[in-house]
Tab-separated table of C-alpha atoms in Angstrom:
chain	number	residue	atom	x	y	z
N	1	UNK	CA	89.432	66.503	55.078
N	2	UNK	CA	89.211	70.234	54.449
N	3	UNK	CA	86.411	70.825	57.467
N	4	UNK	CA	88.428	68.854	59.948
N	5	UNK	CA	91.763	70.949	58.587
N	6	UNK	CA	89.651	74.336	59.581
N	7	UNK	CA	88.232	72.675	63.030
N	8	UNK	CA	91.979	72.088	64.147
N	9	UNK	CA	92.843	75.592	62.366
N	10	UNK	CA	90.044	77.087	64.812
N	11	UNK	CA	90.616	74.919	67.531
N	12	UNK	CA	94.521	76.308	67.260
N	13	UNK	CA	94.083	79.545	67.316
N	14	UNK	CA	91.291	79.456	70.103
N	15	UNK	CA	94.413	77.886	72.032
N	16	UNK	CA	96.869	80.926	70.968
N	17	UNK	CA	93.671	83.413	71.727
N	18	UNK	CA	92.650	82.113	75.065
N	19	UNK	CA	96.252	82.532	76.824
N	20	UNK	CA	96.236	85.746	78.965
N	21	UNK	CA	98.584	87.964	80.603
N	22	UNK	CA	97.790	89.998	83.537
N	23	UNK	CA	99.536	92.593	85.557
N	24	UNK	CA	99.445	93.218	89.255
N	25	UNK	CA	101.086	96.477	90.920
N	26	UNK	CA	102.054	95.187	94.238
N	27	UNK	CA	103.055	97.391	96.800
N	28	UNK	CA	104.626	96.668	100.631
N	29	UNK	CA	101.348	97.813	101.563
N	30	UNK	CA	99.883	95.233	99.355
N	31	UNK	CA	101.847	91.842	101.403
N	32	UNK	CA	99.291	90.299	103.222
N	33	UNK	CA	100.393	90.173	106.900
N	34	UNK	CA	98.158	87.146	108.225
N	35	UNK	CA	99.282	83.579	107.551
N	36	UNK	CA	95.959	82.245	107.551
N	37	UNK	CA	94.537	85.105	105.334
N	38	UNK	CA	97.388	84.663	102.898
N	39	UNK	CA	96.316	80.726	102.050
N	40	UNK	CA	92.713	81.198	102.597
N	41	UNK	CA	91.458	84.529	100.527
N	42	UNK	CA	91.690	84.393	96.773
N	43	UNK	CA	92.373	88.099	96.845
N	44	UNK	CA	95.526	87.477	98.735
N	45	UNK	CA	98.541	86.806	95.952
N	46	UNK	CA	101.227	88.452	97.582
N	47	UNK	CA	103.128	88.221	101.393
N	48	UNK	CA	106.136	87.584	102.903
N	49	UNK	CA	107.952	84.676	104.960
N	50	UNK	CA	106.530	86.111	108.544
N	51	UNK	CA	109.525	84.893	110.509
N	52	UNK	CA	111.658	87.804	109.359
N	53	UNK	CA	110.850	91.448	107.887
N	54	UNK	CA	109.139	92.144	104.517
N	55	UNK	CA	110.607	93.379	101.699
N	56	UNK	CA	110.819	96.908	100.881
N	57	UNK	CA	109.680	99.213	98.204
N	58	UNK	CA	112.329	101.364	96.688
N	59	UNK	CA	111.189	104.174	93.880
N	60	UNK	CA	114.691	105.516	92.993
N	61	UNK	CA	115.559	101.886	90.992
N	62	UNK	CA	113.337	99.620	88.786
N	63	UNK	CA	113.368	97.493	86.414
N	64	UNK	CA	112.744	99.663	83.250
N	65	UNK	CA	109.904	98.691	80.765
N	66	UNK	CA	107.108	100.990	79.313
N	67	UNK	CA	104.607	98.396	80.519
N	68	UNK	CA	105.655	98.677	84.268
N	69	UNK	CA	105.957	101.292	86.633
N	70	UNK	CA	108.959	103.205	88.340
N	71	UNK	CA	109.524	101.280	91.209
N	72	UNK	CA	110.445	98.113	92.943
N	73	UNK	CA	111.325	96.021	96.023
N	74	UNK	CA	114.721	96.140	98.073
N	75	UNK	CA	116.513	93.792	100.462
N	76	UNK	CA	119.654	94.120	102.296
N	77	UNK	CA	120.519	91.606	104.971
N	78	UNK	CA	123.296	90.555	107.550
N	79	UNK	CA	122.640	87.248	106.648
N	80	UNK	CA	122.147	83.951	109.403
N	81	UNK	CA	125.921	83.879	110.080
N	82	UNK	CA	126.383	87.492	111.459
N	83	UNK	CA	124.463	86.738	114.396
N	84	UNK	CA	122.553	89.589	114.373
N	85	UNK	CA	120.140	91.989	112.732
N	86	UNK	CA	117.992	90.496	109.690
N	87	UNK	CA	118.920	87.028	108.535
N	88	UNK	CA	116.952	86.780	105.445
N	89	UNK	CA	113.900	88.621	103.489
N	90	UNK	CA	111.382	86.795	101.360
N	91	UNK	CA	108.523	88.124	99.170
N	92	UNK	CA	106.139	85.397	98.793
N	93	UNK	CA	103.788	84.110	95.930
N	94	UNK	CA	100.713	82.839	96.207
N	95	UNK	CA	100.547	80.885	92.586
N	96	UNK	CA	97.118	78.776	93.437
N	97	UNK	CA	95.212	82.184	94.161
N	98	UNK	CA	97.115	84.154	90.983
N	99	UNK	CA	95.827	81.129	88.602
N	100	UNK	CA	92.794	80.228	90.521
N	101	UNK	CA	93.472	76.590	90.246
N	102	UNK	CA	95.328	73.932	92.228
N	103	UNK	CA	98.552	74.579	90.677
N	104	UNK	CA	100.427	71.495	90.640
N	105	UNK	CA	104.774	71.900	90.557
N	106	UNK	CA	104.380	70.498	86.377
N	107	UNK	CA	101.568	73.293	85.893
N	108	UNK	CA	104.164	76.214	86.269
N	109	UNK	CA	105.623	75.973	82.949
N	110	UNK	CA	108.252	78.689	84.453
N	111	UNK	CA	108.790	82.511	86.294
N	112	UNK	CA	111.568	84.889	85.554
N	113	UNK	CA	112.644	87.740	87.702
N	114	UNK	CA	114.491	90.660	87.337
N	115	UNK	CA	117.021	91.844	89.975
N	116	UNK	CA	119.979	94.595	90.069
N	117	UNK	CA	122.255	92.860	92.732
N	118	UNK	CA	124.980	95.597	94.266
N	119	UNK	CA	125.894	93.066	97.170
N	120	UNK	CA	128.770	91.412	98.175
N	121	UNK	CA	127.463	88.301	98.500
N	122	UNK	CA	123.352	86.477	97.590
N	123	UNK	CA	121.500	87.940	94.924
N	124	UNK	CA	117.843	86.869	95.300
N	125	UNK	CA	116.838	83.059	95.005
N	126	UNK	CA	113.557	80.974	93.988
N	127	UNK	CA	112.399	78.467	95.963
N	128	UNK	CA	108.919	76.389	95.388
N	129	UNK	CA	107.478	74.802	98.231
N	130	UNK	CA	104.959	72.098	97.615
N	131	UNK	CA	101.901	71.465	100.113
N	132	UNK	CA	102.270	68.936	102.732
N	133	UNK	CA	100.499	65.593	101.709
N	134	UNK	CA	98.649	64.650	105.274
N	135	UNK	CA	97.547	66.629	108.114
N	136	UNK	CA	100.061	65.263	110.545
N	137	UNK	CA	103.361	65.367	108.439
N	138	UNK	CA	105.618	68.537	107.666
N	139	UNK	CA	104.480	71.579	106.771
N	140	UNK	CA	105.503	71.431	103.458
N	141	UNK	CA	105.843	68.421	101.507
N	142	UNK	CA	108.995	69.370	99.028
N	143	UNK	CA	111.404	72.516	98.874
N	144	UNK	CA	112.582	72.659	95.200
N	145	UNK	CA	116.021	75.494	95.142
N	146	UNK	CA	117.246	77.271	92.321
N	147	UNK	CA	120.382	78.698	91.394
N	148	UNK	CA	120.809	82.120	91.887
N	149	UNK	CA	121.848	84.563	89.149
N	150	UNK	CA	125.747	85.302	89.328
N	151	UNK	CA	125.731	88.747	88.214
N	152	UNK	CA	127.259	91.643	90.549
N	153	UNK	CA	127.289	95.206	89.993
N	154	UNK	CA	126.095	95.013	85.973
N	155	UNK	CA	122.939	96.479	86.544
N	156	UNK	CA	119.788	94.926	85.758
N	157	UNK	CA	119.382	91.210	84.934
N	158	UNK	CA	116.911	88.943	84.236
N	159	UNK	CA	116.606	85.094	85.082
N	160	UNK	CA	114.356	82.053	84.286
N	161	UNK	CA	114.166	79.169	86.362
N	162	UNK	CA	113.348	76.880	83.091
N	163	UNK	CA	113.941	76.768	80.040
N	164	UNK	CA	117.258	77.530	77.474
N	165	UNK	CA	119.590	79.465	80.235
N	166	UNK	CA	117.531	78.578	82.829
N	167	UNK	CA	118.733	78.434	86.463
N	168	UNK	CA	117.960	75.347	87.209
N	169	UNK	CA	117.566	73.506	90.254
N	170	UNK	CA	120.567	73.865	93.221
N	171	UNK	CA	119.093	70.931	95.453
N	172	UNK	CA	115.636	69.724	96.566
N	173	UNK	CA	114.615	68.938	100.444
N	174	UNK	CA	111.915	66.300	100.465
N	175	UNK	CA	110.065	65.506	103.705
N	176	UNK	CA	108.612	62.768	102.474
N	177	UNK	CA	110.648	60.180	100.698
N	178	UNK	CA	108.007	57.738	99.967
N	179	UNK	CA	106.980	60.568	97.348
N	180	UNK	CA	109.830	61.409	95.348
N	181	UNK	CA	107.811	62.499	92.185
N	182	UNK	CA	106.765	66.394	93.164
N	183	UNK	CA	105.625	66.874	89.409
N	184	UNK	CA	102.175	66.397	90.641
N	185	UNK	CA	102.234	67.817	93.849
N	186	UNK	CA	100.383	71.179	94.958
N	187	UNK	CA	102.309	74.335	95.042
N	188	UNK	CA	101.861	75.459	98.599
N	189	UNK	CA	103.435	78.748	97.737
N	190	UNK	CA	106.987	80.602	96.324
N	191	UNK	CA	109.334	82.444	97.616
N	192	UNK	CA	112.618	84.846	96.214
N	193	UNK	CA	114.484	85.406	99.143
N	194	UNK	CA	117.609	87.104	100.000
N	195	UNK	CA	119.649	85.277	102.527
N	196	UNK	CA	118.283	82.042	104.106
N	197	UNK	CA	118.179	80.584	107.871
N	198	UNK	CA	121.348	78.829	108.576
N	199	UNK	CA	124.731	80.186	107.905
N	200	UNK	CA	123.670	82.729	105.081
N	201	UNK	CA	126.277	85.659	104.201
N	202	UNK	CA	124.692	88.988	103.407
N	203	UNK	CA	123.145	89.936	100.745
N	204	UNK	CA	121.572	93.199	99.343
N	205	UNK	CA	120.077	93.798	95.780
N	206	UNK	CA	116.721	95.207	94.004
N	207	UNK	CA	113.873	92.873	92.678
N	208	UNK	CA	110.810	93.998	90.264
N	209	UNK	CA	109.436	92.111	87.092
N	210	UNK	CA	108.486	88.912	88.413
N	211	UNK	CA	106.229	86.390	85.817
N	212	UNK	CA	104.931	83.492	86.465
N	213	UNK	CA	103.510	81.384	83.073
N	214	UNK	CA	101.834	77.916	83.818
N	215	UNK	CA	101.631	75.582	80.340
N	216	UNK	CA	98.277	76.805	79.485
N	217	UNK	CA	100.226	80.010	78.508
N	218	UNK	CA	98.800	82.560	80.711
N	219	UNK	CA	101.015	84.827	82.529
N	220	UNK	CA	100.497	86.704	85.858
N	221	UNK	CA	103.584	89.648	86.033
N	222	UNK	CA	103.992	91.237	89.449
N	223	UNK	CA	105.355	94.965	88.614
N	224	UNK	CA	106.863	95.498	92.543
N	225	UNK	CA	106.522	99.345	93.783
N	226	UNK	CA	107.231	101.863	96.571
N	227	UNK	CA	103.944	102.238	98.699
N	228	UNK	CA	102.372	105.322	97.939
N	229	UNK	CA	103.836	108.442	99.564
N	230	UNK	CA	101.193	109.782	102.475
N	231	UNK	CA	102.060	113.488	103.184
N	232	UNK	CA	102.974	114.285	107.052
N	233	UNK	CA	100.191	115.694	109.085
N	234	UNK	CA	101.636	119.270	109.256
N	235	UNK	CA	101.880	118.982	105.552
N	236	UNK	CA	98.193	118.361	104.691
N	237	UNK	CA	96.816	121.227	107.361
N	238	UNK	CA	99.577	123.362	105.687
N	239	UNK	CA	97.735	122.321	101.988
N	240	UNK	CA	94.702	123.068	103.589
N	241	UNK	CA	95.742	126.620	104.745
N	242	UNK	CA	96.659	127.100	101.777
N	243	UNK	CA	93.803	126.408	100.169
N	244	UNK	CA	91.357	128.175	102.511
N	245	UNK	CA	93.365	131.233	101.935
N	246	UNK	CA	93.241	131.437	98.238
N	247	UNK	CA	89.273	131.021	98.433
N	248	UNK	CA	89.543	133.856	101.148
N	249	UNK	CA	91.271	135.858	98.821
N	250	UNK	CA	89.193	134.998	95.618
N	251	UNK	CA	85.703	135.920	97.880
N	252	UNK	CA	87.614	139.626	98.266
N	253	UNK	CA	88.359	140.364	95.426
N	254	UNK	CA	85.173	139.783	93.866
């Protein structure tokens, strides 16, 4: 009794030990730009829904913890029903190649997200899209929606999509009925998106701190940042001027 007490002891805490959490600094530079690329190379965690502009990186507001850095992404859209300029803006996740499994809709135990919304109208929204189930069919084979945060002007918030004071889901679009249990359907990827395609008001708001845990317990937390800062080509012969001259001067005066 005692030995197979310590084998579930050990076998408990191997459980607790093995879980993982790793962080990823993701830049705009960072969004893969290639559809193909984005589903094919493992490396390739990050992008954004092609049909409309990327997100961008803002280093002036961020989500504040010691763990992450001092940046994060930024969105502000007309929205669908203004008719013009940029309907909606998406970053998009890439769970299977985070993971590196198949990651099934009942593997991702949840994902929270951080935003500071300062808009007038959408705050940022998940939405999981499942892979399509035959060559032929729909590109995707289920869209499950979330509710979006409701918070405006408050700063910084943070939201679940499970769980107590979860989100939960706003509606689900499935193209194919025959299927209605997603649970064990491949995630094809995820998006948070400002805005959406038909009829969307505007929206505008900041996004950084975005986890994603699947129910073996290991976490994957995108910290979102400005791209680096490249100095202007006058500015770098200027640096090296200024360099040349000090080792001028230093060779004189020796």
């Amino acid at each position: 009794m005692k030995k197979m007490c310590s084998l579930l002891l050990i076998l408990g805490l191997a459980s607790i030990v093995s879980a993982s959490t790793t962080i990823h600094t993701i830049t705009p530079d960072d969004l893969e730009g290639d559809k193909l690329t984005f589903y094919t190379d493992p490396t390739a965690i990050a992008g954004w829904d092609w049909d409309e502009i990327a997100p961008a990186g803002i280093s002036t507001n961020y989500y504040s913890d010691p763990d992450l850095g001092t940046g994060s992404f930024y969105a502000s859209v007309q929205g669908s029903a203004a008719g013009t300029g940029t309907d909606y803006t998406a970053l998009r996740i890439n769970a299977n190649h985070l993971f590196g499994y198949d990651m099934k809709f009942s593997d991702l135990a949840n994902l929270t997200y951080s935003t500071d919304y300062v808009g007038e109208y959408v705050d940022w929204q998940v939405k999981i899209y499942t892979a399509p189930l035959d060559a032929s069919g729909p590109w995707y084979a289920t869209r499950i929606n979330y509710n979006r945060g409701d918070s405006l002007n408050t700063g910084w918030e943070t939201y679940s999509i499970n769980g107590t004071g979860g989100l939960g889901i706003q509606s689900i679009s499935d193209k194919y009925p025959s299927s209605a249990d997603y649970s064990n359907e491949i995630i094809l990827h995820i998006d948070i998106i400002v805005g959406y395609m038909t009829d969307s008001p505007s929206g505008e708001s900041y996004l950084d701190n975005v986890i994603l845990t699947d129910t073996n317990g290991d976490s994957h937390i995108l910290d979102l940042e400005a791209s680096p800062t490249v100095p202007a080509p006058a500015a770098i012969l200027l640096a090296g001027f200024g360099t040349s001259l000090v080792g001028g001067l230093r060779r004189r005066l020796r």
